């Protein structure tokens, strides 16, 4: 698609954007804006080290594959709280996330990040759309991702797209870890994502949840950290689908099946509760 880019001189100011998000509670339309946002950002050592610590990532010369998404968070917030964006940010549900690492994420100190939205689709509960993030270094395209979000209550014409079917894959337990009650606040400090549903039981109850739930992107980063020795460092697509939320605190179990340059994984709770499914594949 053709994107009308608006280039920013500085990354957005998150506290102001949270105020805009809190003020907008109604659906105001059913078409997506065509404007995207771009900005150069610095890769700073201290925030990166804090992110590695919260996500269980070992120090290394390459950026974690989910780190560019953290750097893009402010731009995504500005795009989704703009007056031309039709849906309220609070209440959007993250369904899937797909990352493509085009080249090794090493030796970079500055990145140009661009974000835009597209692919509005009818859904049984409303409508879905994709937030696309593109990252370039001084050489060219380096990394890209798209996240599918659901907005309940949107009315669109047409038929609901039918999801494809997947054959079950045999997997065995790789590791397990405990997600403590404060992990939402800890991840918020390194990612900027202060959604109330993640911060405490009290703030989550304001949105109809019995307890705080873990950030989906923290679960993804933590799982990829455990899978690091199996994952290619470039020319790889990493995909996850978020299923049942992880209520805090709780223990989760990571299952995996690796086969060369491809593999599958799944994050379970106890009693065969599936929280997240995922895979990695070479970019075709």
CSV table of C-alpha atoms in Angstrom, one decimal:
chain,number,residue,atom,x,y,z
A,1,UNK,CA,0.0,0.0,0.0
A,2,UNK,CA,1.0,3.6,-0.4
A,3,UNK,CA,1.8,5.4,2.9
A,4,UNK,CA,1.8,9.2,3.3
A,5,UNK,CA,4.8,9.6,5.7
A,6,UNK,CA,5.1,12.3,8.3
A,7,UNK,CA,8.7,12.6,9.5
A,8,UNK,CA,9.1,13.6,13.1
A,9,UNK,CA,12.3,15.3,14.5
A,10,UNK,CA,12.0,13.7,17.9
A,11,UNK,CA,10.3,10.6,19.5
A,12,UNK,CA,6.8,11.3,20.9
A,13,UNK,CA,6.2,12.3,24.6
A,14,UNK,CA,4.5,9.3,26.2
A,15,UNK,CA,2.7,11.0,29.1
A,16,UNK,CA,0.8,13.3,26.7
A,17,UNK,CA,-0.2,10.3,24.6
A,18,UNK,CA,-1.6,8.5,27.6
A,19,UNK,CA,-3.7,11.5,28.4
A,20,UNK,CA,-5.1,11.4,24.8
A,21,UNK,CA,-5.7,7.6,25.2
A,22,UNK,CA,-7.7,8.1,28.4
A,23,UNK,CA,-9.8,10.8,26.9
A,24,UNK,CA,-11.0,8.8,23.9
A,25,UNK,CA,-13.5,6.0,24.7
A,26,UNK,CA,-15.8,5.9,21.6
A,27,UNK,CA,-15.5,4.4,18.1
A,28,UNK,CA,-15.6,7.4,15.7
A,29,UNK,CA,-15.5,5.7,12.3
A,30,UNK,CA,-14.6,2.5,10.3
A,31,UNK,CA,-11.8,3.5,8.0
A,32,UNK,CA,-8.1,3.7,8.8
A,33,UNK,CA,-5.9,6.7,8.2
A,34,UNK,CA,-3.3,6.5,5.4
A,35,UNK,CA,-0.7,8.5,7.1
A,36,UNK,CA,2.3,6.9,8.7
A,37,UNK,CA,4.9,8.2,11.2
A,38,UNK,CA,8.7,8.0,10.9
A,39,UNK,CA,11.5,9.1,13.2
A,40,UNK,CA,15.2,8.4,13.8
A,41,UNK,CA,15.8,7.0,17.3
A,42,UNK,CA,19.0,6.2,19.2
A,43,UNK,CA,19.9,2.7,20.5
A,44,UNK,CA,21.0,3.4,24.1
A,45,UNK,CA,22.9,0.9,26.2
A,46,UNK,CA,21.2,1.6,29.6
A,47,UNK,CA,17.5,1.1,28.5
A,48,UNK,CA,18.6,-1.9,26.5
A,49,UNK,CA,20.4,-3.5,29.5
A,50,UNK,CA,17.3,-2.9,31.6
A,51,UNK,CA,15.1,-4.6,29.0
A,52,UNK,CA,17.4,-7.6,28.8
A,53,UNK,CA,17.3,-8.0,32.6
A,54,UNK,CA,13.4,-7.9,32.8
A,55,UNK,CA,13.1,-10.4,29.9
A,56,UNK,CA,15.8,-12.9,30.9
A,57,UNK,CA,18.0,-12.0,27.9
A,58,UNK,CA,21.8,-12.5,28.2
A,59,UNK,CA,24.1,-9.6,27.1
A,60,UNK,CA,25.4,-9.9,23.5
A,61,UNK,CA,26.5,-8.0,20.4
A,62,UNK,CA,23.0,-8.3,18.7
A,63,UNK,CA,19.9,-6.5,19.6
A,64,UNK,CA,17.1,-8.8,20.9
A,65,UNK,CA,14.6,-9.4,18.1
A,66,UNK,CA,11.8,-7.7,20.1
A,67,UNK,CA,13.8,-4.6,21.1
A,68,UNK,CA,12.9,-2.6,17.9
A,69,UNK,CA,9.2,-3.0,18.8
A,70,UNK,CA,9.9,-1.3,22.2
A,71,UNK,CA,11.7,1.6,20.4
A,72,UNK,CA,8.6,1.9,18.1
A,73,UNK,CA,6.1,2.0,21.0
A,74,UNK,CA,5.9,5.8,21.2
A,75,UNK,CA,5.3,6.2,17.5
A,76,UNK,CA,2.6,3.5,17.6
A,77,UNK,CA,1.0,5.3,20.5
A,78,UNK,CA,1.0,8.6,18.7
A,79,UNK,CA,-0.6,6.9,15.6
A,80,UNK,CA,-3.3,5.1,17.6
A,81,UNK,CA,-4.3,8.2,19.6
A,82,UNK,CA,-4.4,10.6,16.7
A,83,UNK,CA,-7.7,12.3,16.1
A,84,UNK,CA,-8.0,10.7,12.7
A,85,UNK,CA,-7.6,7.1,14.1
A,86,UNK,CA,-11.2,5.8,14.6
A,87,UNK,CA,-10.8,3.4,17.5
A,88,UNK,CA,-10.1,4.0,21.2
A,89,UNK,CA,-6.7,2.7,22.2
A,90,UNK,CA,-7.8,1.4,25.6
A,91,UNK,CA,-9.7,-1.8,25.0
A,92,UNK,CA,-7.8,-2.9,21.9
A,93,UNK,CA,-6.8,-6.6,22.1
A,94,UNK,CA,-3.5,-7.9,20.8
A,95,UNK,CA,-4.1,-11.1,18.8
A,96,UNK,CA,-0.9,-11.8,16.9
A,97,UNK,CA,2.6,-10.5,16.4
A,98,UNK,CA,5.0,-11.3,13.5
A,99,UNK,CA,8.6,-10.2,13.4
A,100,UNK,CA,10.9,-10.5,10.4
A,101,UNK,CA,14.7,-10.1,11.1
A,102,UNK,CA,16.1,-9.3,7.7
A,103,UNK,CA,19.8,-8.8,8.6
A,104,UNK,CA,21.7,-9.4,11.8
A,105,UNK,CA,20.8,-6.8,14.5
A,106,UNK,CA,24.3,-5.8,15.3
A,107,UNK,CA,26.5,-2.7,15.1
A,108,UNK,CA,23.7,-0.2,15.0
A,109,UNK,CA,23.5,3.0,17.1
A,110,UNK,CA,20.7,4.7,15.3
A,111,UNK,CA,17.5,3.4,13.6
A,112,UNK,CA,14.8,5.0,11.5
A,113,UNK,CA,11.4,3.6,12.6
A,114,UNK,CA,8.2,3.9,10.6
A,115,UNK,CA,4.7,2.8,11.7
A,116,UNK,CA,1.4,2.7,9.9
A,117,UNK,CA,-1.9,0.8,10.0
A,118,UNK,CA,-3.7,-1.1,7.3
A,119,UNK,CA,-5.7,-4.3,6.5
A,120,UNK,CA,-9.0,-3.6,8.3
A,121,UNK,CA,-11.0,-6.9,8.4
A,122,UNK,CA,-14.4,-7.9,9.7
A,123,UNK,CA,-14.2,-10.1,12.9
A,124,UNK,CA,-17.0,-12.0,14.7
A,125,UNK,CA,-16.5,-9.6,17.6
A,126,UNK,CA,-15.8,-6.4,15.7
A,127,UNK,CA,-12.9,-5.6,13.4
A,128,UNK,CA,-9.1,-6.3,13.2
A,129,UNK,CA,-6.3,-4.2,11.8
A,130,UNK,CA,-2.6,-4.5,11.5
A,131,UNK,CA,0.0,-2.1,13.0
A,132,UNK,CA,3.1,-2.3,10.7
A,133,UNK,CA,6.5,-1.3,11.9
A,134,UNK,CA,9.5,-0.9,9.6
A,135,UNK,CA,13.0,-0.4,10.8
A,136,UNK,CA,16.0,0.8,8.7
A,137,UNK,CA,19.6,1.4,9.6
A,138,UNK,CA,22.0,3.5,7.5
A,139,UNK,CA,22.3,0.7,5.0
A,140,UNK,CA,18.6,0.0,4.4
A,141,UNK,CA,15.7,-2.3,5.6
A,142,UNK,CA,16.8,-4.2,8.7
A,143,UNK,CA,13.7,-5.4,10.6
A,144,UNK,CA,9.9,-5.3,10.3
A,145,UNK,CA,6.8,-6.5,12.1
A,146,UNK,CA,3.1,-6.5,12.1
A,147,UNK,CA,0.7,-6.8,15.0
A,148,UNK,CA,-2.9,-7.7,14.6
A,149,UNK,CA,-5.3,-5.9,17.0
A,150,UNK,CA,-9.0,-6.4,17.6
A,151,UNK,CA,-11.4,-3.6,18.3
A,152,UNK,CA,-14.7,-4.9,19.6
A,153,UNK,CA,-18.0,-3.3,18.5
A,154,UNK,CA,-16.9,-2.1,15.1
A,155,UNK,CA,-19.5,-2.8,12.4
A,156,UNK,CA,-18.1,-3.6,8.9
A,157,UNK,CA,-19.9,-5.0,5.8
A,158,UNK,CA,-18.8,-8.2,4.1
A,159,UNK,CA,-17.9,-11.7,5.3
A,160,UNK,CA,-15.6,-12.7,8.1
A,161,UNK,CA,-12.3,-14.1,6.8
A,162,UNK,CA,-11.9,-17.8,7.7
A,163,UNK,CA,-8.7,-18.7,9.6
A,164,UNK,CA,-6.5,-21.4,8.2
A,165,UNK,CA,-6.1,-24.7,10.0
A,166,UNK,CA,-2.8,-25.9,11.5
A,167,UNK,CA,-1.7,-29.5,12.1
A,168,UNK,CA,-0.7,-30.1,15.7
A,169,UNK,CA,3.1,-30.4,16.3
A,170,UNK,CA,4.7,-32.7,18.9
A,171,UNK,CA,6.6,-30.6,21.5
A,172,UNK,CA,8.4,-31.2,24.7
A,173,UNK,CA,9.0,-29.0,27.7
A,174,UNK,CA,12.0,-26.7,27.3
A,175,UNK,CA,11.7,-24.7,30.5
A,176,UNK,CA,9.3,-23.0,32.9
A,177,UNK,CA,9.3,-19.8,34.9
A,178,UNK,CA,7.3,-17.9,37.4
A,179,UNK,CA,5.6,-14.6,36.4
A,180,UNK,CA,5.5,-12.6,39.6
A,181,UNK,CA,2.7,-10.1,40.5
A,182,UNK,CA,5.0,-7.1,39.8
A,183,UNK,CA,6.2,-8.1,36.3
A,184,UNK,CA,3.7,-5.9,34.6
A,185,UNK,CA,5.1,-2.8,36.4
A,186,UNK,CA,8.7,-3.9,35.8
A,187,UNK,CA,8.1,-4.5,32.1
A,188,UNK,CA,6.2,-1.1,31.8
A,189,UNK,CA,9.3,0.7,33.1
A,190,UNK,CA,11.5,-0.7,30.4
A,191,UNK,CA,8.9,-0.7,27.5
A,192,UNK,CA,6.8,2.4,28.2
A,193,UNK,CA,3.6,0.3,28.1
A,194,UNK,CA,1.6,1.4,31.2
A,195,UNK,CA,-1.7,-0.2,30.3
A,196,UNK,CA,-3.6,-0.5,33.6
A,197,UNK,CA,-4.6,-4.1,32.9
A,198,UNK,CA,-0.9,-5.1,33.5
A,199,UNK,CA,0.0,-3.0,36.5
A,200,UNK,CA,-2.0,-4.3,39.5
A,201,UNK,CA,-5.1,-6.2,40.4
A,202,UNK,CA,-6.7,-3.0,41.5
A,203,UNK,CA,-6.1,-1.2,38.2
A,204,UNK,CA,-7.0,-4.3,36.2
A,205,UNK,CA,-10.4,-4.6,38.0
A,206,UNK,CA,-11.3,-1.1,36.6
A,207,UNK,CA,-11.4,-2.8,33.2
A,208,UNK,CA,-13.3,-5.9,34.3
A,209,UNK,CA,-10.4,-8.2,34.9
A,210,UNK,CA,-10.1,-10.2,38.2
A,211,UNK,CA,-6.3,-9.7,38.3
A,212,UNK,CA,-3.5,-8.1,36.4
A,213,UNK,CA,-2.3,-9.9,33.3
A,214,UNK,CA,1.2,-10.2,31.8
A,215,UNK,CA,2.1,-8.1,28.8
A,216,UNK,CA,2.0,-10.3,25.7
A,217,UNK,CA,5.2,-8.8,24.3
A,218,UNK,CA,7.0,-9.7,27.6
A,219,UNK,CA,5.8,-13.3,27.2
A,220,UNK,CA,7.1,-13.3,23.7
A,221,UNK,CA,10.5,-11.8,24.6
A,222,UNK,CA,10.9,-14.1,27.5
A,223,UNK,CA,10.1,-17.2,25.4
A,224,UNK,CA,12.5,-16.1,22.6
A,225,UNK,CA,15.2,-15.6,25.2
A,226,UNK,CA,14.8,-19.2,26.3
A,227,UNK,CA,14.8,-20.3,22.6
A,228,UNK,CA,17.8,-18.1,21.6
A,229,UNK,CA,20.2,-21.0,20.9
A,230,UNK,CA,17.8,-22.5,18.4
A,231,UNK,CA,16.9,-19.3,16.5
A,232,UNK,CA,18.7,-18.0,13.4
A,233,UNK,CA,20.1,-14.5,13.8
A,234,UNK,CA,18.8,-13.2,10.5
A,235,UNK,CA,16.5,-14.1,7.5
A,236,UNK,CA,13.9,-15.4,10.0
A,237,UNK,CA,10.2,-14.8,10.7
A,238,UNK,CA,9.0,-15.1,14.3
A,239,UNK,CA,5.3,-15.4,14.7
A,240,UNK,CA,3.1,-15.7,17.9
A,241,UNK,CA,-0.6,-15.8,18.5
A,242,UNK,CA,-1.8,-14.7,22.0
A,243,UNK,CA,-4.5,-17.0,23.4
A,244,UNK,CA,-5.5,-17.0,27.0
A,245,UNK,CA,-4.0,-14.2,29.2
A,246,UNK,CA,-1.5,-15.0,31.9
A,247,UNK,CA,-3.0,-13.9,35.2
A,248,UNK,CA,-0.4,-12.6,37.7
A,249,UNK,CA,1.2,-14.2,39.6
A,250,UNK,CA,1.5,-17.6,37.9
A,251,UNK,CA,3.8,-20.2,36.6
A,252,UNK,CA,4.1,-20.8,32.8
A,253,UNK,CA,5.6,-23.7,30.9
A,254,UNK,CA,7.4,-23.3,27.5
A,255,UNK,CA,7.2,-26.3,25.1
A,256,UNK,CA,9.2,-26.4,21.9
A,257,UNK,CA,10.0,-28.5,18.8
A,258,UNK,CA,13.1,-27.4,16.9
A,259,UNK,CA,13.9,-28.6,13.4
A,260,UNK,CA,16.9,-26.9,11.9
A,261,UNK,CA,16.0,-23.4,10.6
A,262,UNK,CA,12.3,-23.9,11.6
A,263,UNK,CA,10.6,-24.7,14.9
A,264,UNK,CA,7.4,-24.3,16.9
A,265,UNK,CA,6.7,-23.4,20.5
A,266,UNK,CA,3.9,-23.0,22.9
A,267,UNK,CA,3.4,-21.4,26.3
A,268,UNK,CA,1.1,-23.2,28.6
A,269,UNK,CA,-0.3,-22.7,32.1
A,270,UNK,CA,-1.2,-25.6,34.3
A,271,UNK,CA,-4.1,-27.8,33.3
A,272,UNK,CA,-3.2,-27.6,29.6
A,273,UNK,CA,-4.2,-23.9,29.5
A,274,UNK,CA,-2.6,-22.4,26.3
A,275,UNK,CA,-1.4,-18.9,26.6
A,276,UNK,CA,0.6,-18.4,23.4
A,277,UNK,CA,1.5,-20.4,20.3
A,278,UNK,CA,4.4,-19.5,18.0
A,279,UNK,CA,6.9,-20.6,15.4
A,280,UNK,CA,10.0,-19.5,13.5
A,281,UNK,CA,10.5,-20.0,9.8
A,282,UNK,CA,13.0,-18.8,7.1
A,283,UNK,CA,11.9,-15.7,5.2
A,284,UNK,CA,10.8,-17.0,1.8
